[in-house]
Amino acid sequence: FAPSTLGQGATTKTVVAAGTGFQAGVSAAVSAAGVTISSATFVSANRVDLTVSVAAGAALGTRNITFTNTDGGTSTSTNAITVGAAPSVTSLSQATLGQGATAEPVTISGTGFQSGATVTVSGIGVTVSSATVNSATSISVILVATSTATTGTRDITVTNTDGGTTTLAAGQIGRAHV
């Protein structure tokens, strides 16, 4: 299975299942609550692509996946995927950003950040021009605010490469000053 680990909050991640004997029309089901397989796409007798989502509050740990062919044959892969912890955001080095700000550095502190994690800011007029994961507990971002950025608080979302995601609601990173 690739990837074999998905983070809490992962939505619509493609997981490639390699094996033998898959048939067109194969279906797949997961063993426990919190993980959903919304589709199983037959690629070949040796490969099925699964569309998988993980609830934000899904229990950590491994899950079994059962495949059922159209002829009724079944196979269960034990410990097929693992649900890993979502990242968390605990603080921001700067909580305000003025309208028209360019290249404003902000450090996001938290836990569970993975190399390649992305950062987004809600609302209109504030964008992340770059994000660099410094460590599992620190991400450096550069923010840009247009001169007409909507004033008010913003949500900050960090998404790991395994799909695990967290949002710091109303993180105030985008409070623009007129």
Short mmCIF file of N, CA and C in Angstrom, two decimals:
data_model
loop_
_atom_site.label_atom_id
_atom_site.label_comp_id
_atom_site.label_asym_id
_atom_site.label_seq_id
_atom_site.Cartn_x
_atom_site.Cartn_y
_atom_site.Cartn_z
N PHE A 1 0.85 -1.17 0.00
CA PHE A 1 0.00 0.00 0.00
C PHE A 1 0.89 1.23 0.00
N ALA A 2 0.59 2.16 -0.89
CA ALA A 2 1.38 3.39 -0.97
C ALA A 2 0.44 4.57 -1.19
N PRO A 3 0.40 5.52 -0.29
CA PRO A 3 1.12 5.51 0.98
C PRO A 3 0.44 4.55 1.95
N SER A 4 1.20 4.11 2.94
CA SER A 4 0.64 3.18 3.91
C SER A 4 0.22 3.88 5.20
N THR A 5 0.57 5.16 5.34
CA THR A 5 0.15 5.95 6.50
C THR A 5 -0.62 7.17 6.02
N LEU A 6 -1.77 7.40 6.63
CA LEU A 6 -2.59 8.58 6.34
C LEU A 6 -2.85 9.28 7.66
N GLY A 7 -2.76 10.62 7.65
CA GLY A 7 -2.98 11.40 8.86
C GLY A 7 -4.45 11.64 9.14
N GLN A 8 -4.74 11.88 10.42
CA GLN A 8 -6.10 12.25 10.80
C GLN A 8 -6.50 13.49 10.01
N GLY A 9 -7.70 13.47 9.47
CA GLY A 9 -8.21 14.59 8.69
C GLY A 9 -7.89 14.50 7.21
N ALA A 10 -7.20 13.46 6.77
CA ALA A 10 -6.87 13.32 5.35
C ALA A 10 -8.15 13.16 4.54
N THR A 11 -8.24 13.90 3.45
CA THR A 11 -9.41 13.78 2.59
C THR A 11 -8.98 13.39 1.19
N THR A 12 -9.74 12.50 0.62
CA THR A 12 -9.57 12.02 -0.75
C THR A 12 -8.12 11.79 -1.15
N LYS A 13 -7.43 10.97 -0.39
CA LYS A 13 -6.07 10.56 -0.73
C LYS A 13 -6.15 9.29 -1.58
N THR A 14 -5.32 9.21 -2.61
CA THR A 14 -5.24 7.99 -3.41
C THR A 14 -4.21 7.06 -2.79
N VAL A 15 -4.65 5.84 -2.51
CA VAL A 15 -3.78 4.80 -1.97
C VAL A 15 -3.70 3.70 -3.02
N VAL A 16 -2.48 3.35 -3.43
CA VAL A 16 -2.28 2.31 -4.42
C VAL A 16 -2.12 0.98 -3.69
N ALA A 17 -2.99 0.04 -4.02
CA ALA A 17 -2.93 -1.31 -3.44
C ALA A 17 -2.34 -2.24 -4.49
N ALA A 18 -1.21 -2.85 -4.16
CA ALA A 18 -0.58 -3.81 -5.06
C ALA A 18 -0.85 -5.22 -4.55
N GLY A 19 -1.16 -6.12 -5.46
CA GLY A 19 -1.45 -7.50 -5.07
C GLY A 19 -1.59 -8.36 -6.31
N THR A 20 -2.37 -9.41 -6.20
CA THR A 20 -2.61 -10.27 -7.35
C THR A 20 -4.08 -10.67 -7.38
N GLY A 21 -4.57 -10.98 -8.55
CA GLY A 21 -5.91 -11.52 -8.71
C GLY A 21 -7.05 -10.53 -8.64
N PHE A 22 -6.76 -9.23 -8.71
CA PHE A 22 -7.85 -8.25 -8.72
C PHE A 22 -8.63 -8.39 -10.03
N GLN A 23 -9.94 -8.16 -9.97
CA GLN A 23 -10.80 -8.21 -11.14
C GLN A 23 -11.47 -6.86 -11.35
N ALA A 24 -11.79 -6.54 -12.61
CA ALA A 24 -12.55 -5.32 -12.90
C ALA A 24 -13.82 -5.36 -12.05
N GLY A 25 -14.13 -4.24 -11.42
CA GLY A 25 -15.31 -4.15 -10.57
C GLY A 25 -15.03 -4.50 -9.11
N VAL A 26 -13.77 -4.73 -8.77
CA VAL A 26 -13.40 -5.06 -7.39
C VAL A 26 -13.88 -3.95 -6.45
N SER A 27 -14.26 -4.33 -5.24
CA SER A 27 -14.64 -3.34 -4.23
C SER A 27 -13.72 -3.52 -3.03
N ALA A 28 -13.69 -2.51 -2.17
CA ALA A 28 -12.83 -2.55 -1.00
C ALA A 28 -13.56 -1.94 0.18
N ALA A 29 -13.32 -2.50 1.36
CA ALA A 29 -13.92 -1.98 2.60
C ALA A 29 -12.85 -2.00 3.68
N VAL A 30 -12.94 -1.01 4.57
CA VAL A 30 -11.96 -0.90 5.65
C VAL A 30 -12.58 -1.42 6.94
N SER A 31 -11.73 -1.87 7.87
CA SER A 31 -12.19 -2.60 9.04
C SER A 31 -12.74 -1.78 10.19
N ALA A 32 -12.49 -0.50 10.26
CA ALA A 32 -12.88 0.24 11.46
C ALA A 32 -13.43 1.61 11.12
N ALA A 33 -14.16 2.17 12.08
CA ALA A 33 -14.74 3.50 11.90
C ALA A 33 -13.65 4.56 11.77
N GLY A 34 -14.00 5.65 11.10
CA GLY A 34 -13.08 6.77 10.97
C GLY A 34 -12.30 6.79 9.68
N VAL A 35 -12.28 5.66 8.96
CA VAL A 35 -11.60 5.59 7.67
C VAL A 35 -12.63 5.13 6.65
N THR A 36 -12.73 5.85 5.52
CA THR A 36 -13.71 5.55 4.49
C THR A 36 -13.02 5.35 3.15
N ILE A 37 -13.39 4.29 2.46
CA ILE A 37 -12.95 4.08 1.08
C ILE A 37 -14.14 4.42 0.21
N SER A 38 -14.04 5.53 -0.54
CA SER A 38 -15.18 5.96 -1.35
C SER A 38 -15.17 5.33 -2.74
N SER A 39 -14.01 4.85 -3.20
CA SER A 39 -13.98 4.16 -4.48
C SER A 39 -12.75 3.26 -4.57
N ALA A 40 -12.91 2.20 -5.36
CA ALA A 40 -11.81 1.29 -5.68
C ALA A 40 -11.77 1.21 -7.20
N THR A 41 -10.68 1.70 -7.79
CA THR A 41 -10.55 1.73 -9.24
C THR A 41 -9.60 0.62 -9.69
N PHE A 42 -10.13 -0.33 -10.45
CA PHE A 42 -9.33 -1.42 -11.00
C PHE A 42 -8.37 -0.84 -12.03
N VAL A 43 -7.08 -1.11 -11.85
CA VAL A 43 -6.06 -0.68 -12.80
C VAL A 43 -5.54 -1.89 -13.56
N SER A 44 -5.28 -2.96 -12.82
CA SER A 44 -4.81 -4.22 -13.43
C SER A 44 -5.05 -5.34 -12.43
N ALA A 45 -4.74 -6.55 -12.84
CA ALA A 45 -4.87 -7.69 -11.93
C ALA A 45 -3.94 -7.57 -10.74
N ASN A 46 -2.97 -6.65 -10.84
CA ASN A 46 -1.99 -6.45 -9.76
C ASN A 46 -2.11 -5.11 -9.05
N ARG A 47 -3.11 -4.29 -9.43
CA ARG A 47 -3.19 -2.96 -8.83
C ARG A 47 -4.63 -2.44 -8.78
N VAL A 48 -4.97 -1.87 -7.62
CA VAL A 48 -6.25 -1.17 -7.43
C VAL A 48 -5.93 0.16 -6.75
N ASP A 49 -6.49 1.25 -7.28
CA ASP A 49 -6.32 2.57 -6.66
C ASP A 49 -7.54 2.86 -5.79
N LEU A 50 -7.28 3.14 -4.52
CA LEU A 50 -8.35 3.41 -3.56
C LEU A 50 -8.42 4.90 -3.27
N THR A 51 -9.62 5.44 -3.16
CA THR A 51 -9.81 6.81 -2.70
C THR A 51 -10.23 6.72 -1.25
N VAL A 52 -9.36 7.24 -0.37
CA VAL A 52 -9.53 7.05 1.07
C VAL A 52 -9.60 8.39 1.78
N SER A 53 -10.48 8.49 2.77
CA SER A 53 -10.59 9.65 3.64
C SER A 53 -10.48 9.19 5.08
N VAL A 54 -9.88 10.04 5.92
CA VAL A 54 -9.73 9.73 7.34
C VAL A 54 -10.36 10.87 8.13
N ALA A 55 -11.25 10.53 9.04
CA ALA A 55 -11.91 11.54 9.87
C ALA A 55 -10.88 12.20 10.79
N ALA A 56 -11.11 13.46 11.12
CA ALA A 56 -10.19 14.20 11.99
C ALA A 56 -10.01 13.52 13.33
N GLY A 57 -11.05 12.88 13.83
CA GLY A 57 -10.97 12.24 15.14
C GLY A 57 -10.79 10.73 15.08
N ALA A 58 -10.39 10.20 13.92
CA ALA A 58 -10.21 8.75 13.79
C ALA A 58 -9.17 8.25 14.78
N ALA A 59 -9.43 7.10 15.34
CA ALA A 59 -8.48 6.48 16.27
C ALA A 59 -7.18 6.18 15.54
N LEU A 60 -6.06 6.38 16.22
CA LEU A 60 -4.76 6.07 15.66
C LEU A 60 -4.59 4.56 15.58
N GLY A 61 -3.77 4.10 14.63
CA GLY A 61 -3.48 2.68 14.54
C GLY A 61 -3.73 2.11 13.16
N THR A 62 -3.56 0.79 13.06
CA THR A 62 -3.66 0.12 11.76
C THR A 62 -5.08 -0.29 11.45
N ARG A 63 -5.33 -0.47 10.16
CA ARG A 63 -6.64 -0.89 9.66
C ARG A 63 -6.44 -2.02 8.65
N ASN A 64 -7.39 -2.95 8.64
CA ASN A 64 -7.43 -4.00 7.64
C ASN A 64 -8.29 -3.53 6.47
N ILE A 65 -7.97 -3.99 5.28
CA ILE A 65 -8.79 -3.70 4.10
C ILE A 65 -9.17 -5.03 3.46
N THR A 66 -10.48 -5.20 3.18
CA THR A 66 -10.97 -6.41 2.53
C THR A 66 -11.38 -6.07 1.10
N PHE A 67 -10.85 -6.83 0.17
CA PHE A 67 -11.17 -6.69 -1.25
C PHE A 67 -12.14 -7.79 -1.64
N THR A 68 -13.16 -7.42 -2.43
CA THR A 68 -14.12 -8.40 -2.92
C THR A 68 -14.20 -8.28 -4.44
N ASN A 69 -13.86 -9.38 -5.14
CA ASN A 69 -13.95 -9.42 -6.60
C ASN A 69 -15.38 -9.67 -7.02
N THR A 70 -15.67 -9.42 -8.28
CA THR A 70 -17.03 -9.59 -8.80
C THR A 70 -17.46 -11.05 -8.78
N ASP A 71 -16.51 -12.00 -8.74
CA ASP A 71 -16.88 -13.42 -8.67
C ASP A 71 -17.12 -13.87 -7.23
N GLY A 72 -17.04 -12.92 -6.27
CA GLY A 72 -17.30 -13.23 -4.87
C GLY A 72 -16.06 -13.58 -4.07
N GLY A 73 -14.93 -13.73 -4.72
CA GLY A 73 -13.69 -14.01 -4.01
C GLY A 73 -13.27 -12.82 -3.17
N THR A 74 -12.81 -13.10 -1.94
CA THR A 74 -12.38 -12.02 -1.05
C THR A 74 -10.97 -12.27 -0.54
N SER A 75 -10.34 -11.19 -0.16
CA SER A 75 -9.02 -11.25 0.45
C SER A 75 -8.91 -10.08 1.41
N THR A 76 -8.38 -10.34 2.60
CA THR A 76 -8.19 -9.28 3.59
C THR A 76 -6.71 -9.04 3.81
N SER A 77 -6.32 -7.78 3.66
CA SER A 77 -4.95 -7.37 3.95
C SER A 77 -4.94 -6.82 5.37
N THR A 78 -4.25 -7.52 6.28
CA THR A 78 -4.21 -7.06 7.67
C THR A 78 -3.17 -5.96 7.82
N ASN A 79 -3.47 -5.02 8.68
CA ASN A 79 -2.59 -3.88 8.93
C ASN A 79 -2.19 -3.18 7.63
N ALA A 80 -3.15 -3.01 6.74
CA ALA A 80 -2.90 -2.47 5.41
C ALA A 80 -2.50 -1.00 5.44
N ILE A 81 -3.19 -0.21 6.24
CA ILE A 81 -2.85 1.21 6.36
C ILE A 81 -2.83 1.59 7.83
N THR A 82 -2.11 2.65 8.11
CA THR A 82 -2.00 3.15 9.48
C THR A 82 -2.53 4.58 9.52
N VAL A 83 -3.34 4.88 10.53
CA VAL A 83 -3.80 6.25 10.76
C VAL A 83 -2.81 6.89 11.73
N GLY A 84 -2.16 7.97 11.27
CA GLY A 84 -1.20 8.70 12.09
C GLY A 84 -1.82 9.97 12.64
N ALA A 85 -1.18 10.53 13.63
CA ALA A 85 -1.68 11.74 14.27
C ALA A 85 -1.62 12.93 13.33
N ALA A 86 -2.62 13.78 13.42
CA ALA A 86 -2.64 15.03 12.66
C ALA A 86 -1.65 16.01 13.29
N PRO A 87 -1.17 16.96 12.51
CA PRO A 87 -0.33 18.00 13.11
C PRO A 87 -1.18 18.89 14.02
N SER A 88 -0.52 19.69 14.83
CA SER A 88 -1.26 20.68 15.63
C SER A 88 -0.51 22.00 15.57
N VAL A 89 -1.26 23.09 15.62
CA VAL A 89 -0.68 24.44 15.64
C VAL A 89 -0.93 25.01 17.02
N THR A 90 0.15 25.45 17.68
CA THR A 90 -0.01 25.99 19.04
C THR A 90 0.17 27.50 19.10
N SER A 91 0.97 28.07 18.18
CA SER A 91 1.15 29.52 18.23
C SER A 91 1.72 30.04 16.92
N LEU A 92 1.63 31.36 16.77
CA LEU A 92 2.18 32.08 15.63
C LEU A 92 3.11 33.16 16.16
N SER A 93 4.22 33.40 15.45
CA SER A 93 5.15 34.42 15.93
C SER A 93 4.62 35.83 15.75
N GLN A 94 3.67 35.98 14.88
CA GLN A 94 3.09 37.29 14.59
C GLN A 94 1.61 37.09 14.34
N ALA A 95 0.77 37.84 15.02
CA ALA A 95 -0.67 37.63 14.90
C ALA A 95 -1.37 38.69 14.08
N THR A 96 -0.67 39.70 13.61
CA THR A 96 -1.33 40.72 12.78
C THR A 96 -0.51 40.95 11.52
N LEU A 97 -1.21 41.38 10.50
CA LEU A 97 -0.61 41.63 9.19
C LEU A 97 -1.33 42.82 8.59
N GLY A 98 -0.60 43.82 8.18
CA GLY A 98 -1.23 45.01 7.62
C GLY A 98 -1.58 44.86 6.16
N GLN A 99 -2.62 45.57 5.73
CA GLN A 99 -2.97 45.57 4.31
C GLN A 99 -1.76 46.06 3.52
N GLY A 100 -1.50 45.41 2.39
CA GLY A 100 -0.37 45.78 1.54
C GLY A 100 0.96 45.21 1.98
N ALA A 101 0.97 44.37 3.00
CA ALA A 101 2.22 43.77 3.48
C ALA A 101 2.79 42.84 2.43
N THR A 102 4.09 42.93 2.21
CA THR A 102 4.76 42.03 1.27
C THR A 102 5.88 41.31 2.00
N ALA A 103 6.03 40.05 1.70
CA ALA A 103 7.11 39.23 2.26
C ALA A 103 7.20 39.33 3.78
N GLU A 104 6.06 39.14 4.44
CA GLU A 104 6.00 39.20 5.90
C GLU A 104 6.30 37.82 6.49
N PRO A 105 7.43 37.67 7.22
CA PRO A 105 7.76 36.36 7.79
C PRO A 105 6.96 36.04 9.04
N VAL A 106 6.48 34.80 9.13
CA VAL A 106 5.73 34.32 10.29
C VAL A 106 6.21 32.91 10.59
N THR A 107 6.40 32.60 11.86
CA THR A 107 6.75 31.25 12.27
C THR A 107 5.54 30.61 12.92
N ILE A 108 5.20 29.41 12.44
CA ILE A 108 4.11 28.63 13.01
C ILE A 108 4.74 27.57 13.90
N SER A 109 4.32 27.52 15.15
CA SER A 109 4.81 26.51 16.09
C SER A 109 3.72 25.50 16.36
N GLY A 110 4.13 24.26 16.57
CA GLY A 110 3.17 23.20 16.85
C GLY A 110 3.87 21.87 16.96
N THR A 111 3.18 20.82 16.54
CA THR A 111 3.75 19.47 16.59
C THR A 111 3.34 18.69 15.35
N GLY A 112 4.15 17.70 15.02
CA GLY A 112 3.81 16.76 13.96
C GLY A 112 3.93 17.27 12.54
N PHE A 113 4.68 18.36 12.32
CA PHE A 113 4.83 18.87 10.96
C PHE A 113 5.75 17.95 10.17
N GLN A 114 5.38 17.66 8.92
CA GLN A 114 6.17 16.80 8.05
C GLN A 114 6.81 17.63 6.95
N SER A 115 7.99 17.22 6.52
CA SER A 115 8.66 17.88 5.40
C SER A 115 7.70 17.92 4.22
N GLY A 116 7.55 19.08 3.61
CA GLY A 116 6.63 19.22 2.48
C GLY A 116 5.23 19.66 2.86
N ALA A 117 4.97 19.89 4.16
CA ALA A 117 3.65 20.35 4.60
C ALA A 117 3.32 21.67 3.92
N THR A 118 2.03 21.90 3.67
CA THR A 118 1.57 23.16 3.07
C THR A 118 0.79 23.96 4.09
N VAL A 119 0.75 25.27 3.88
CA VAL A 119 0.03 26.18 4.76
C VAL A 119 -0.89 27.04 3.90
N THR A 120 -2.13 27.19 4.35
CA THR A 120 -3.07 28.09 3.68
C THR A 120 -3.70 29.02 4.71
N VAL A 121 -4.16 30.17 4.22
CA VAL A 121 -4.82 31.18 5.05
C VAL A 121 -6.19 31.42 4.44
N SER A 122 -7.23 31.43 5.27
CA SER A 122 -8.59 31.65 4.77
C SER A 122 -8.80 33.11 4.40
N GLY A 123 -9.86 33.36 3.68
CA GLY A 123 -10.25 34.72 3.36
C GLY A 123 -9.66 35.23 2.07
N ILE A 124 -9.96 36.50 1.79
CA ILE A 124 -9.57 37.12 0.53
C ILE A 124 -8.43 38.09 0.75
N GLY A 125 -7.42 38.00 -0.11
CA GLY A 125 -6.36 39.00 -0.13
C GLY A 125 -5.10 38.66 0.63
N VAL A 126 -5.04 37.52 1.32
CA VAL A 126 -3.83 37.11 2.02
C VAL A 126 -3.42 35.74 1.48
N THR A 127 -2.16 35.65 1.03
CA THR A 127 -1.67 34.39 0.49
C THR A 127 -0.34 34.02 1.12
N VAL A 128 -0.03 32.73 1.06
CA VAL A 128 1.25 32.21 1.52
C VAL A 128 2.14 32.12 0.28
N SER A 129 3.23 32.90 0.26
CA SER A 129 4.11 32.83 -0.91
C SER A 129 5.14 31.72 -0.78
N SER A 130 5.46 31.30 0.45
CA SER A 130 6.34 30.14 0.65
C SER A 130 6.14 29.60 2.05
N ALA A 131 6.41 28.31 2.19
CA ALA A 131 6.34 27.64 3.49
C ALA A 131 7.49 26.65 3.55
N THR A 132 8.27 26.74 4.62
CA THR A 132 9.41 25.85 4.82
C THR A 132 9.28 25.18 6.17
N VAL A 133 9.26 23.84 6.16
CA VAL A 133 9.20 23.10 7.42
C VAL A 133 10.62 23.03 7.97
N ASN A 134 10.82 23.69 9.10
CA ASN A 134 12.13 23.71 9.75
C ASN A 134 12.37 22.47 10.59
N SER A 135 11.29 21.97 11.20
CA SER A 135 11.37 20.80 12.07
C SER A 135 9.94 20.32 12.30
N ALA A 136 9.80 19.27 13.09
CA ALA A 136 8.47 18.75 13.41
C ALA A 136 7.66 19.73 14.23
N THR A 137 8.31 20.79 14.74
CA THR A 137 7.61 21.75 15.59
C THR A 137 7.62 23.18 15.06
N SER A 138 8.16 23.41 13.85
CA SER A 138 8.28 24.79 13.35
C SER A 138 8.18 24.85 11.83
N ILE A 139 7.35 25.80 11.36
CA ILE A 139 7.23 26.09 9.93
C ILE A 139 7.41 27.59 9.74
N SER A 140 8.29 27.98 8.81
CA SER A 140 8.45 29.39 8.45
C SER A 140 7.65 29.67 7.19
N VAL A 141 6.80 30.71 7.25
CA VAL A 141 6.02 31.08 6.08
C VAL A 141 6.27 32.55 5.75
N ILE A 142 6.09 32.88 4.50
CA ILE A 142 6.13 34.26 4.03
C ILE A 142 4.73 34.59 3.54
N LEU A 143 4.12 35.64 4.13
CA LEU A 143 2.76 36.03 3.78
C LEU A 143 2.76 37.33 2.99
N VAL A 144 1.78 37.42 2.12
CA VAL A 144 1.57 38.63 1.32
C VAL A 144 0.10 39.02 1.47
N ALA A 145 -0.13 40.32 1.72
CA ALA A 145 -1.51 40.83 1.81
C ALA A 145 -1.69 41.93 0.79
N THR A 146 -2.75 41.84 0.00
CA THR A 146 -3.02 42.89 -0.96
C THR A 146 -3.43 44.16 -0.22
N SER A 147 -3.37 45.27 -0.89
CA SER A 147 -3.76 46.53 -0.25
C SER A 147 -5.26 46.59 0.01
N THR A 148 -6.01 45.70 -0.63
CA THR A 148 -7.46 45.65 -0.42
C THR A 148 -7.88 44.38 0.31
N ALA A 149 -6.94 43.74 1.01
CA ALA A 149 -7.27 42.52 1.76
C ALA A 149 -8.40 42.80 2.74
N THR A 150 -9.34 41.88 2.80
CA THR A 150 -10.44 42.00 3.74
C THR A 150 -9.88 41.97 5.16
N THR A 151 -10.34 42.91 5.98
CA THR A 151 -9.86 42.95 7.37
C THR A 151 -10.59 41.90 8.19
N GLY A 152 -9.97 41.48 9.27
CA GLY A 152 -10.57 40.51 10.18
C GLY A 152 -9.66 39.33 10.41
N THR A 153 -10.13 38.40 11.22
CA THR A 153 -9.32 37.24 11.57
C THR A 153 -9.36 36.18 10.47
N ARG A 154 -8.34 35.33 10.46
CA ARG A 154 -8.21 34.29 9.45
C ARG A 154 -7.94 32.95 10.11
N ASP A 155 -8.32 31.89 9.41
CA ASP A 155 -7.98 30.54 9.82
C ASP A 155 -6.66 30.17 9.15
N ILE A 156 -5.80 29.47 9.88
CA ILE A 156 -4.52 28.97 9.37
C ILE A 156 -4.64 27.45 9.31
N THR A 157 -4.39 26.87 8.14
CA THR A 157 -4.47 25.42 7.97
C THR A 157 -3.12 24.87 7.56
N VAL A 158 -2.67 23.84 8.26
CA VAL A 158 -1.45 23.12 7.91
C VAL A 158 -1.86 21.72 7.47
N THR A 159 -1.38 21.31 6.28
CA THR A 159 -1.67 19.98 5.76
C THR A 159 -0.37 19.25 5.51
N ASN A 160 -0.20 18.11 6.18
CA ASN A 160 0.99 17.29 5.99
C ASN A 160 0.92 16.49 4.70
N THR A 161 2.05 15.95 4.29
CA THR A 161 2.09 15.16 3.06
C THR A 161 1.27 13.87 3.18
N ASP A 162 1.02 13.37 4.40
CA ASP A 162 0.19 12.18 4.56
C ASP A 162 -1.29 12.54 4.60
N GLY A 163 -1.62 13.81 4.37
CA GLY A 163 -3.00 14.26 4.34
C GLY A 163 -3.51 14.73 5.69
N GLY A 164 -2.79 14.46 6.76
CA GLY A 164 -3.20 14.93 8.08
C GLY A 164 -3.27 16.45 8.08
N THR A 165 -4.32 16.98 8.67
CA THR A 165 -4.53 18.42 8.61
C THR A 165 -5.04 18.95 9.93
N THR A 166 -4.72 20.22 10.17
CA THR A 166 -5.23 20.91 11.35
C THR A 166 -5.47 22.36 10.98
N THR A 167 -6.43 22.97 11.63
CA THR A 167 -6.74 24.38 11.40
C THR A 167 -6.75 25.13 12.71
N LEU A 168 -5.99 26.22 12.75
CA LEU A 168 -6.05 27.14 13.88
C LEU A 168 -7.13 28.16 13.52
N ALA A 169 -8.28 28.00 14.11
CA ALA A 169 -9.41 28.86 13.76
C ALA A 169 -9.18 30.29 14.24
N ALA A 170 -9.53 31.23 13.39
CA ALA A 170 -9.42 32.66 13.69
C ALA A 170 -8.07 32.98 14.30
N GLY A 171 -7.01 32.50 13.64
CA GLY A 171 -5.65 32.67 14.12
C GLY A 171 -5.16 34.10 14.12
N GLN A 172 -5.92 35.01 13.58
CA GLN A 172 -5.64 36.44 13.54
C GLN A 172 -4.40 36.78 12.72
N ILE A 173 -3.87 35.85 11.97
CA ILE A 173 -2.68 36.14 11.18
C ILE A 173 -2.99 37.17 10.11
N GLY A 174 -4.23 37.23 9.66
CA GLY A 174 -4.55 38.14 8.58
C GLY A 174 -5.30 39.37 9.01
N ARG A 175 -5.26 39.74 10.28
CA ARG A 175 -5.97 40.94 10.67
C ARG A 175 -5.27 42.13 10.02
N ALA A 176 -5.93 42.71 9.08
CA ALA A 176 -5.33 43.81 8.33
C ALA A 176 -5.64 45.14 9.03
N HIS A 177 -4.66 46.04 8.97
CA HIS A 177 -4.84 47.36 9.55
C HIS A 177 -5.02 48.37 8.42
N VAL A 178 -6.02 49.20 8.57
CA VAL A 178 -6.26 50.22 7.56
C VAL A 178 -5.40 51.43 7.86
#
